[in-house]
Amino acid sequence: QVQPVESGGGLVQAGGSLRLSCAASERTFSTYVVGWFRQAPGKEREFVAAISWTGGRTYYADSVKGRFTISRDNAKNTVYLQMNSLKPEDTAVYYCARSAYELQREEQKYDYWGQGTQVTVSS
């Protein structure tokens, strides 16, 4: 099994959009929940969103609900995070990881973390 690889981060103005991608091997993601987390400078890593294996169920942190959308394309072994109406407080390194548990936000229930992709939102 291969570590996921995140991409799509960058610098964007407040109110803008970015789409992050998390790609892994079929063995890494097959039948697993996949989640996105983020870590801002000087802060602990926090849950952002998660999606079930089929994509039929999603779960969001309150801070991103209505602005971010998680989706997955299992044919491409890729999970996406569409981020709209970005705010400076969304600035962080974004990570993806998989979980063998039901949709949930506990970081300890996730493994196979990627290296992260930087998102910077300017005001």
Backbone as CSV, one residue per row, in Angstrom:
resi,resn,N_x,N_y,N_z,CA_x,CA_y,CA_z,C_x,C_y,C_z
1,GLN,0.829,-1.179,0.000,0.000,0.000,0.000,0.871,1.238,0.000
2,VAL,0.417,2.247,-0.689,1.204,3.445,-0.929,0.583,4.625,-0.212
3,GLN,1.432,5.495,0.313,0.943,6.701,0.977,0.174,7.551,-0.032
4,PRO,-0.901,8.195,0.404,-1.613,9.102,-0.489,-0.737,10.311,-0.837
5,VAL,-1.036,10.939,-1.951,-0.332,12.143,-2.374,-1.365,13.247,-2.592
6,GLU,-1.207,14.320,-1.832,-2.095,15.468,-1.978,-1.524,16.462,-2.989
7,SER,-2.412,17.148,-3.681,-1.999,18.188,-4.625,-3.121,19.208,-4.755
8,GLY,-2.807,20.323,-5.405,-3.820,21.333,-5.675,-3.777,22.548,-4.779
9,GLY,-2.891,22.541,-3.804,-2.791,23.694,-2.926,-2.172,24.886,-3.643
10,GLY,-2.192,26.023,-2.971,-1.612,27.222,-3.558,-2.032,28.460,-2.803
11,LEU,-1.763,29.592,-3.416,-2.106,30.890,-2.848,-3.345,31.431,-3.552
12,VAL,-4.335,31.850,-2.784,-5.580,32.360,-3.350,-6.082,33.504,-2.484
13,GLN,-6.788,34.428,-3.096,-7.365,35.535,-2.341,-8.625,35.082,-1.609
14,ALA,-8.933,35.769,-0.544,-10.164,35.492,0.189,-11.358,35.557,-0.762
15,GLY,-12.258,34.600,-0.614,-13.409,34.502,-1.500,-13.178,33.599,-2.699
16,GLY,-11.941,33.210,-2.907,-11.605,32.364,-4.045,-11.843,30.890,-3.773
17,SER,-11.428,30.071,-4.741,-11.659,28.626,-4.667,-10.396,27.860,-5.020
18,LEU,-10.310,26.674,-4.483,-9.264,25.712,-4.829,-9.880,24.325,-4.776
19,ARG,-9.315,23.408,-5.568,-9.716,22.010,-5.463,-8.479,21.180,-5.150
20,LEU,-8.531,20.511,-4.028,-7.444,19.621,-3.632,-7.744,18.209,-4.094
21,SER,-6.681,17.483,-4.404,-6.798,16.086,-4.789,-5.946,15.234,-3.862
22,CYS,-6.414,14.032,-3.621,-5.684,13.059,-2.806,-5.702,11.755,-3.576
23,ALA,-4.558,11.365,-4.106,-4.462,10.181,-4.943,-3.684,9.096,-4.227
24,ALA,-4.144,7.855,-4.382,-3.459,6.719,-3.767,-3.701,5.488,-4.610
25,SER,-3.105,4.415,-4.211,-3.318,3.173,-4.938,-4.693,2.606,-4.599
26,GLU,-5.152,1.721,-5.445,-6.455,1.095,-5.193,-6.431,0.353,-3.865
27,ARG,-5.347,-0.311,-3.566,-5.267,-1.074,-2.314,-5.337,-0.155,-1.105
28,THR,-4.825,1.054,-1.242,-4.816,1.963,-0.101,-6.221,2.481,0.213
29,PHE,-6.987,2.788,-0.830,-8.281,3.432,-0.589,-9.476,2.491,-0.684
30,SER,-9.288,1.350,-1.291,-10.427,0.476,-1.532,-11.148,0.102,-0.248
31,THR,-12.423,0.371,-0.191,-13.362,0.096,0.912,-13.151,0.993,2.127
32,TYR,-12.252,1.948,2.061,-11.976,2.796,3.224,-12.677,4.145,3.157
33,VAL,-13.013,4.647,4.331,-13.361,6.066,4.474,-12.082,6.878,4.239
34,VAL,-12.220,8.041,3.616,-11.083,8.949,3.452,-11.457,10.303,4.033
35,GLY,-10.532,10.867,4.757,-10.780,12.161,5.389,-9.736,13.186,5.026
36,TRP,-10.139,14.443,5.143,-9.223,15.573,5.006,-9.070,16.227,6.370
37,PHE,-7.850,16.574,6.696,-7.526,17.303,7.914,-6.666,18.503,7.522
38,ARG,-6.510,19.434,8.435,-5.623,20.566,8.170,-4.915,20.985,9.437
39,GLN,-3.759,21.587,9.248,-2.981,22.085,10.382,-2.443,23.461,10.059
40,ALA,-2.893,24.435,10.825,-2.425,25.807,10.686,-1.183,25.995,11.553
41,PRO,-0.354,26.976,11.231,0.854,27.222,12.019,0.533,27.428,13.498
42,GLY,1.230,26.688,14.345,1.049,26.837,15.777,-0.197,26.198,16.340
43,LYS,-0.935,25.475,15.506,-2.172,24.835,15.966,-2.120,23.343,15.743
44,GLU,-3.005,22.634,16.430,-3.092,21.192,16.241,-3.829,20.879,14.940
45,ARG,-3.550,19.703,14.437,-4.255,19.269,13.235,-5.736,19.060,13.561
46,GLU,-6.598,19.490,12.635,-8.033,19.394,12.881,-8.749,18.750,11.713
47,PHE,-9.863,18.129,12.021,-10.689,17.466,11.024,-11.364,18.492,10.122
48,VAL,-11.468,18.158,8.826,-12.153,19.025,7.872,-13.381,18.325,7.284
49,ALA,-13.173,17.139,6.713,-14.275,16.442,6.060,-13.904,14.981,5.858
50,ALA,-14.918,14.129,5.700,-14.691,12.716,5.432,-15.773,12.207,4.495
51,ILE,-15.450,11.123,3.787,-16.381,10.554,2.825,-16.326,9.042,2.907
52,SER,-17.487,8.424,2.776,-17.570,6.965,2.825,-16.998,6.355,1.562
53,TRP,-16.824,5.032,1.575,-16.250,4.335,0.441,-17.086,4.546,-0.825
54,THR,-18.391,4.488,-0.707,-19.238,4.645,-1.890,-19.423,6.103,-2.281
55,GLY,-19.083,7.000,-1.368,-19.308,8.414,-1.627,-20.700,8.870,-1.246
56,GLY,-21.515,7.955,-0.768,-22.888,8.291,-0.455,-23.079,9.049,0.841
57,ARG,-22.085,9.006,1.704,-22.168,9.717,2.978,-20.956,10.602,3.163
58,THR,-21.209,11.799,3.661,-20.137,12.750,3.931,-20.332,13.363,5.310
59,TYR,-19.259,13.944,5.814,-19.272,14.513,7.160,-18.312,15.701,7.149
60,TYR,-18.780,16.844,7.674,-17.982,18.060,7.610,-17.823,18.692,8.989
61,ALA,-16.708,19.357,9.166,-16.542,20.220,10.326,-17.462,21.419,10.152
62,ASP,-17.969,21.926,11.258,-18.877,23.070,11.182,-18.241,24.275,10.497
63,SER,-16.938,24.408,10.667,-16.245,25.584,10.143,-16.189,25.617,8.612
64,VAL,-16.423,24.476,7.966,-16.340,24.448,6.499,-17.657,24.057,5.844
65,LYS,-18.634,23.684,6.643,-19.925,23.235,6.104,-20.536,24.324,5.242
66,GLY,-20.983,23.935,4.060,-21.578,24.893,3.135,-20.580,25.570,2.217
67,ARG,-19.298,25.440,2.513,-18.248,26.043,1.678,-17.383,24.987,0.997
68,PHE,-17.138,23.884,1.685,-16.287,22.819,1.162,-17.148,21.621,0.775
69,THR,-16.700,20.906,-0.271,-17.379,19.688,-0.697,-16.349,18.592,-0.924
70,ILE,-16.554,17.459,-0.269,-15.670,16.308,-0.461,-16.342,15.346,-1.426
71,SER,-15.548,14.753,-2.301,-16.071,13.778,-3.253,-14.965,12.780,-3.578
72,ARG,-15.310,11.708,-4.250,-14.291,10.727,-4.611,-14.641,10.081,-5.938
73,ASP,-13.601,9.686,-6.642,-13.726,8.940,-7.894,-12.954,7.647,-7.698
74,ASN,-13.648,6.592,-7.386,-12.971,5.341,-7.054,-12.301,4.714,-8.281
75,ALA,-12.757,5.036,-9.458,-12.097,4.536,-10.665,-10.692,5.126,-10.800
76,LYS,-10.509,6.320,-10.228,-9.206,6.986,-10.278,-8.487,6.919,-8.932
77,ASN,-9.101,6.262,-7.947,-8.503,6.164,-6.604,-8.135,7.542,-6.065
78,THR,-9.018,8.481,-6.252,-8.751,9.866,-5.890,-9.930,10.448,-5.114
79,VAL,-9.590,11.209,-4.091,-10.578,11.938,-3.298,-10.306,13.430,-3.470
80,TYR,-11.366,14.200,-3.594,-11.250,15.633,-3.848,-11.824,16.441,-2.690
81,LEU,-11.312,17.654,-2.563,-11.892,18.616,-1.627,-12.045,19.932,-2.381
82,GLN,-13.271,20.242,-2.759,-13.559,21.517,-3.410,-13.778,22.560,-2.324
83,MET,-12.987,23.604,-2.364,-13.042,24.632,-1.331,-13.455,25.957,-1.971
84,ASN,-14.605,26.446,-1.588,-15.126,27.711,-2.096,-15.216,28.732,-0.974
85,SER,-15.374,29.987,-1.354,-15.510,31.077,-0.373,-14.420,30.990,0.691
86,LEU,-13.197,30.825,0.241,-12.081,30.641,1.170,-11.854,31.877,2.025
87,LYS,-11.442,31.628,3.260,-11.174,32.679,4.239,-9.712,32.588,4.681
88,PRO,-9.151,33.675,5.165,-7.767,33.602,5.661,-7.582,32.534,6.732
89,GLU,-8.611,32.284,7.514,-8.491,31.254,8.561,-8.481,29.838,8.010
90,ASP,-8.683,29.672,6.722,-8.547,28.352,6.086,-7.083,28.050,5.746
91,THR,-6.208,29.020,5.929,-4.789,28.817,5.643,-4.229,27.711,6.522
92,ALA,-3.639,26.700,5.883,-3.129,25.537,6.611,-2.481,24.587,5.620
93,VAL,-1.801,23.588,6.165,-1.395,22.434,5.361,-2.532,21.424,5.434
94,TYR,-2.977,20.968,4.285,-4.101,20.037,4.208,-3.580,18.627,3.942
95,TYR,-4.091,17.687,4.736,-3.679,16.295,4.649,-4.887,15.405,4.366
96,CYS,-4.640,14.300,3.687,-5.667,13.278,3.571,-5.150,11.996,4.206
97,ALA,-6.092,11.156,4.605,-5.752,9.885,5.244,-6.960,8.967,5.124
98,ARG,-6.762,7.698,5.390,-7.862,6.754,5.285,-8.231,6.235,6.673
99,SER,-9.446,5.717,6.780,-9.890,5.151,8.042,-10.685,3.880,7.777
100,ALA,-10.467,2.889,8.628,-11.223,1.642,8.542,-12.512,1.715,9.356
101,TYR,-12.733,2.867,10.006,-13.900,3.034,10.850,-15.000,3.757,10.076
102,GLU,-16.136,3.911,10.726,-17.216,4.685,10.142,-16.797,6.150,10.061
103,LEU,-17.548,6.941,9.322,-17.274,8.369,9.216,-17.111,8.982,10.601
104,GLN,-15.966,9.594,10.836,-15.746,10.245,12.105,-14.541,11.173,12.011
105,ARG,-14.360,11.957,13.051,-13.374,13.033,13.018,-12.136,12.753,13.857
106,GLU,-12.073,11.626,14.509,-10.941,11.335,15.377,-9.698,11.012,14.563
107,GLU,-8.701,11.826,14.716,-7.461,11.656,13.968,-6.833,10.292,14.226
108,GLN,-6.977,9.776,15.426,-6.343,8.504,15.798,-6.930,7.327,15.032
109,LYS,-8.101,7.513,14.454,-8.759,6.441,13.717,-8.347,6.433,12.244
110,TYR,-7.425,7.287,11.862,-6.961,7.374,10.484,-5.506,6.921,10.382
111,ASP,-5.150,6.335,9.236,-3.762,5.995,8.979,-3.423,6.312,7.528
112,TYR,-2.226,5.964,7.121,-1.730,6.238,5.761,-1.951,7.695,5.390
113,TRP,-1.236,8.543,6.099,-1.314,9.975,5.875,-0.414,10.391,4.722
114,GLY,-0.892,11.398,3.959,-0.055,11.984,2.931,0.885,13.016,3.524
115,GLN,1.685,13.662,2.683,2.656,14.660,3.127,2.040,16.044,3.254
116,GLY,0.880,16.234,2.688,0.184,17.506,2.818,0.421,18.442,1.651
117,THR,-0.495,19.382,1.504,-0.375,20.422,0.486,-0.756,21.755,1.136
118,GLN,0.042,22.773,0.878,-0.155,24.072,1.536,-1.251,24.873,0.842
119,VAL,-2.159,25.390,1.635,-3.182,26.320,1.156,-3.003,27.628,1.908
120,THR,-2.839,28.712,1.172,-2.678,30.024,1.772,-3.737,30.958,1.206
121,VAL,-4.522,31.552,2.092,-5.584,32.459,1.681,-5.225,33.859,2.161
122,SER,-5.061,34.756,1.220,-4.697,36.139,1.573,-5.947,36.993,1.736
123,SER,-5.856,37.954,2.615,-7.012,38.831,2.878,-7.036,40.037,1.966
